[in-house]
Amino acid sequence: AVPATYVRARNGFLFPLQHGLCFLESPPIFIHTGKIRSVDFARANGASATFDFQVHLRNGAIEEFSNISRHELSCIQNWVDTLRLPVGFPETSGSDQGGPEGEAAAGDEASSD
C-alpha cells in the first residue's frame, strides 16, 4: 500500500495491482489497466519529498494522486514498467476514444474537462 492523497483532497492508500490501481477511501476507486491510456509522474525529479502520479484514462479523464512519498517512487515505477504502461502525456489525436475501452473507469468521479 502506498499512502497517497487523491486529487479531491481525500487521504487514503493506493494499491498498484496486477489488473489495475485501487485507491482505498470512501468511496473506493478501481482503475482497470485496460482503461489506462498513459501515466505521468509530476515533481518526481525534483528535491521535493513527495511526488504526484497522474493516470490518463482512455476516455480523456485524468485521475491524480498527490503527495506520495518519494520512498514509494520505485514501487510505482516498477508497477508501470511491469505492465508496460506508456509514460508521459497522451497524444491528443483522440484515436483511443470510444468503444468499451474508452468508457469511464469504475468509481467514475473524474470529470472529462
Coordinates of N, CA and C in Angstrom, one line a residue:
A1 N 0.8 -1.2 0.0 CA 0.0 0.0 0.0 C 0.9 1.2 0.0
V2 N 0.5 2.2 -0.8 CA 1.2 3.4 -0.9 C 0.3 4.5 -0.4
P3 N 0.7 5.2 0.7 CA -0.1 6.3 1.2 C -0.1 7.4 0.1
A4 N -1.3 7.9 -0.2 CA -1.4 9.0 -1.2 C -2.6 9.8 -0.9
T5 N -2.7 11.0 -1.5 CA -3.9 11.9 -1.4 C -4.5 11.9 -2.8
Y6 N -5.8 11.6 -2.9 CA -6.5 11.7 -4.2 C -6.7 13.1 -4.5
V7 N -6.8 13.4 -5.7 CA -6.9 14.8 -6.2 C -8.0 15.6 -5.5
R8 N -9.0 14.9 -5.0 CA -10.1 15.6 -4.4 C -9.9 15.8 -2.9
A9 N -8.6 15.8 -2.5 CA -8.2 16.0 -1.1 C -8.7 15.0 -0.1
R10 N -8.7 13.8 -0.6 CA -9.0 12.6 0.3 C -7.8 11.8 0.6
N11 N -7.5 11.6 1.8 CA -6.3 10.7 2.1 C -6.7 9.3 2.1
G12 N -5.8 8.4 1.6 CA -6.1 7.0 1.5 C -4.8 6.3 1.1
F13 N -5.0 5.0 0.6 CA -3.9 4.2 0.2 C -4.1 3.8 -1.2
L14 N -3.0 3.8 -2.0 CA -3.0 3.5 -3.4 C -2.4 2.1 -3.5
F15 N -3.1 1.2 -4.1 CA -2.6 -0.2 -4.3 C -2.4 -0.5 -5.8
P16 N -1.1 -0.5 -6.2 CA -0.8 -0.9 -7.6 C -1.0 -2.5 -7.7
L17 N -2.0 -2.9 -8.5 CA -2.3 -4.4 -8.6 C -2.0 -4.9 -10.0
Q18 N -2.1 -6.2 -10.2 CA -1.8 -6.7 -11.5 C -2.8 -6.3 -12.5
H19 N -4.0 -6.1 -12.2 CA -5.1 -5.7 -13.1 C -5.5 -4.3 -13.0
G20 N -4.9 -3.5 -12.2 CA -5.3 -2.1 -12.1 C -4.8 -1.4 -10.8
L21 N -5.3 -0.2 -10.6 CA -5.0 0.6 -9.4 C -6.2 0.7 -8.5
C22 N -6.0 0.5 -7.3 CA -7.1 0.6 -6.3 C -6.7 1.7 -5.3
F23 N -7.6 2.6 -5.1 CA -7.4 3.7 -4.1 C -8.5 3.4 -3.0
L24 N -8.0 3.1 -1.8 CA -9.0 2.9 -0.8 C -9.2 4.1 0.1
E25 N -10.4 4.5 0.0 CA -11.0 5.6 0.8 C -12.5 5.5 0.5
S26 N -13.3 6.3 1.1 CA -14.7 6.2 0.8 C -15.2 7.2 -0.2
P27 N -15.7 6.9 -1.4 CA -15.8 5.5 -1.9 C -14.5 5.1 -2.5
P28 N -14.3 3.8 -2.6 CA -13.0 3.3 -3.2 C -13.1 3.5 -4.7
I29 N -11.9 3.5 -5.3 CA -11.8 3.7 -6.7 C -10.9 2.6 -7.3
F30 N -11.4 2.0 -8.3 CA -10.6 1.0 -9.0 C -10.5 1.4 -10.5
I31 N -9.2 1.4 -11.0 CA -9.0 1.8 -12.4 C -8.4 0.5 -13.1
H32 N -9.1 -0.1 -13.9 CA -8.6 -1.3 -14.6 C -7.5 -0.8 -15.6
T33 N -6.4 -1.7 -15.7 CA -5.3 -1.3 -16.6 C -5.8 -1.1 -18.0
G34 N -6.8 -1.8 -18.5 CA -7.3 -1.6 -19.8 C -7.9 -0.2 -20.1
K35 N -8.2 0.5 -19.1 CA -8.8 1.9 -19.2 C -7.7 2.9 -19.1
I36 N -6.4 2.5 -18.9 CA -5.3 3.5 -18.7 C -4.7 3.7 -20.1
R37 N -4.7 5.0 -20.5 CA -4.0 5.4 -21.7 C -2.5 5.6 -21.5
S38 N -2.2 6.3 -20.4 CA -0.8 6.6 -20.1 C -0.8 7.1 -18.6
V39 N 0.4 7.2 -18.1 CA 0.6 7.7 -16.7 C 1.7 8.7 -16.8
D40 N 1.8 9.6 -15.8 CA 2.8 10.6 -15.7 C 3.2 10.9 -14.3
F41 N 4.4 11.2 -14.1 CA 4.9 11.5 -12.7 C 5.2 13.0 -12.7
A42 N 4.7 13.7 -11.7 CA 4.9 15.1 -11.6 C 5.8 15.3 -10.3
R43 N 6.7 16.2 -10.4 CA 7.6 16.5 -9.3 C 8.4 15.3 -8.9
A44 N 8.6 14.3 -9.7 CA 9.4 13.2 -9.4 C 10.9 13.4 -9.5
N45 N 11.3 14.3 -10.2 CA 12.7 14.5 -10.4 C 13.3 15.7 -9.6
G46 N 12.5 16.3 -8.8 CA 12.9 17.5 -8.1 C 13.4 17.1 -6.7
A47 N 13.6 18.1 -5.9 CA 14.1 17.9 -4.5 C 12.9 17.7 -3.5
S48 N 11.7 17.7 -4.0 CA 10.5 17.6 -3.1 C 10.5 16.2 -2.5
A49 N 10.0 16.1 -1.3 CA 9.9 14.8 -0.5 C 8.7 14.0 -1.0
T50 N 7.9 14.6 -1.9 CA 6.7 13.9 -2.4 C 6.6 14.1 -3.9
F51 N 5.8 13.3 -4.5 CA 5.5 13.4 -6.0 C 4.1 13.2 -6.2
D52 N 3.6 13.5 -7.4 CA 2.2 13.3 -7.8 C 2.2 12.2 -9.0
F53 N 1.2 11.4 -9.0 CA 1.1 10.4 -10.0 C -0.2 10.6 -10.8
Q54 N -0.1 10.8 -12.0 CA -1.3 11.1 -12.9 C -1.6 9.9 -13.8
V55 N -2.9 9.5 -13.8 CA -3.3 8.4 -14.7 C -4.3 9.0 -15.7
H56 N -3.8 8.9 -17.0 CA -4.6 9.4 -18.1 C -5.5 8.3 -18.6
L57 N -6.8 8.5 -18.6 CA -7.7 7.4 -19.0 C -8.0 7.5 -20.5
R58 N -8.4 6.4 -21.1 CA -8.8 6.4 -22.5 C -10.0 7.3 -22.8
N59 N -10.8 7.6 -21.8 CA -12.0 8.5 -22.1 C -11.6 10.0 -22.0
G60 N -10.3 10.3 -21.7 CA -9.9 11.6 -21.6 C -9.8 12.2 -20.2
A61 N -10.3 11.5 -19.3 CA -10.3 11.9 -17.9 C -8.9 11.7 -17.3
I62 N -8.6 12.4 -16.2 CA -7.3 12.2 -15.6 C -7.6 12.0 -14.1
E63 N -7.0 11.0 -13.5 CA -7.1 10.7 -12.1 C -5.7 11.1 -11.5
E64 N -5.7 11.9 -10.5 CA -4.4 12.4 -10.0 C -4.3 12.0 -8.5
F65 N -3.2 11.4 -8.2 CA -2.9 11.0 -6.8 C -1.7 11.8 -6.4
S66 N -1.8 12.6 -5.3 CA -0.7 13.5 -5.0 C -0.1 13.3 -3.6
N67 N 1.0 14.0 -3.3 CA 1.7 13.9 -2.1 C 2.1 12.5 -1.7
I68 N 2.5 11.7 -2.7 CA 3.1 10.4 -2.4 C 4.5 10.5 -2.0
S69 N 4.9 9.8 -1.0 CA 6.3 9.9 -0.5 C 7.3 9.4 -1.6
R70 N 8.4 10.1 -1.7 CA 9.4 9.8 -2.7 C 9.9 8.4 -2.5
H71 N 9.8 7.9 -1.3 CA 10.2 6.5 -1.0 C 9.4 5.5 -1.7
E72 N 8.2 5.8 -2.2 CA 7.3 4.9 -2.9 C 7.5 5.0 -4.4
L73 N 8.3 5.9 -4.9 CA 8.5 6.2 -6.3 C 8.9 4.9 -7.0
S74 N 9.9 4.2 -6.5 CA 10.4 3.0 -7.2 C 9.3 1.9 -7.3
C75 N 8.4 1.8 -6.3 CA 7.3 0.9 -6.3 C 6.4 1.2 -7.4
I76 N 6.0 2.4 -7.6 CA 5.1 2.8 -8.6 C 5.8 2.7 -10.0
Q77 N 7.0 3.1 -10.1 CA 7.8 2.9 -11.4 C 7.9 1.4 -11.8
N78 N 8.1 0.6 -10.8 CA 8.2 -0.9 -11.1 C 6.9 -1.4 -11.6
W79 N 5.8 -0.9 -11.0 CA 4.4 -1.3 -11.4 C 4.2 -0.9 -12.9
V80 N 4.5 0.4 -13.2 CA 4.3 0.9 -14.5 C 5.2 0.1 -15.5
D81 N 6.4 -0.2 -15.2 CA 7.3 -0.9 -16.1 C 6.8 -2.4 -16.3
T82 N 6.4 -3.0 -15.2 CA 5.9 -4.4 -15.3 C 4.7 -4.5 -16.3
L83 N 3.8 -3.5 -16.2 CA 2.6 -3.5 -17.0 C 2.8 -2.9 -18.4
R84 N 4.0 -2.3 -18.6 CA 4.4 -1.7 -19.8 C 3.4 -0.5 -20.2
L85 N 3.1 0.3 -19.2 CA 2.2 1.4 -19.4 C 3.0 2.6 -20.0
P86 N 2.5 3.3 -21.0 CA 3.1 4.4 -21.6 C 3.3 5.5 -20.5
V87 N 4.4 6.2 -20.5 CA 4.7 7.2 -19.5 C 4.7 8.6 -20.3
G88 N 4.0 9.6 -19.8 CA 4.0 10.9 -20.4 C 2.6 11.3 -20.7
F89 N 2.4 12.5 -21.2 CA 1.1 12.9 -21.6 C 0.6 12.2 -22.9
P90 N -0.6 11.8 -22.9 CA -1.1 11.1 -24.1 C -1.2 12.1 -25.3
E91 N -1.1 11.5 -26.5 CA -1.3 12.3 -27.7 C -2.8 12.8 -27.7
T92 N -3.0 13.9 -28.4 CA -4.4 14.4 -28.4 C -5.1 14.0 -29.7
S93 N -4.7 13.0 -30.4 CA -5.4 12.6 -31.6 C -6.8 12.1 -31.4
G94 N -7.1 11.6 -30.2 CA -8.5 11.1 -29.9 C -8.7 9.7 -30.5
S95 N -7.6 9.0 -31.0 CA -7.8 7.7 -31.6 C -8.1 6.7 -30.6
D96 N -7.9 6.9 -29.3 CA -8.3 6.0 -28.3 C -9.6 6.2 -27.7
Q97 N -10.4 7.2 -28.2 CA -11.7 7.5 -27.7 C -12.7 6.5 -28.2
G98 N -13.7 6.3 -27.3 CA -14.9 5.4 -27.7 C -14.6 4.0 -27.5
G99 N -15.6 3.1 -27.8 CA -15.5 1.7 -27.6 C -15.5 1.3 -26.2
P100 N -15.5 0.0 -25.9 CA -15.6 -0.4 -24.5 C -14.4 0.0 -23.7
E101 N -13.2 0.2 -24.3 CA -12.0 0.6 -23.6 C -12.1 2.1 -23.2
G102 N -12.9 2.9 -24.0 CA -13.0 4.3 -23.8 C -14.0 4.7 -22.8
E103 N -14.7 3.8 -22.2 CA -15.7 4.2 -21.2 C -15.0 4.5 -19.9
A104 N -15.7 5.2 -19.0 CA -15.2 5.7 -17.7 C -14.8 4.5 -16.8
A105 N -13.8 4.8 -16.0 CA -13.3 3.8 -15.0 C -14.4 3.6 -13.9
A106 N -14.3 2.5 -13.2 CA -15.2 2.3 -12.1 C -14.8 3.4 -11.1
G107 N -15.8 3.8 -10.4 CA -15.6 4.9 -9.4 C -15.5 6.2 -10.2
D108 N -16.3 6.4 -11.2 CA -16.2 7.5 -12.2 C -16.3 8.9 -11.6
E109 N -15.5 9.3 -10.6 CA -15.6 10.6 -10.1 C -14.9 11.6 -10.9
A110 N -14.0 11.2 -11.9 CA -13.3 12.2 -12.6 C -14.1 12.9 -13.7
S111 N -13.9 14.2 -13.8 CA -14.7 14.9 -14.9 C -13.8 14.8 -16.1
S112 N -14.4 14.9 -17.3 CA -13.6 14.8 -18.5 C -13.6 16.3 -19.1
D113 N -13.0 17.2 -18.3 CA -12.9 18.6 -18.7 C -12.3 18.7 -20.0

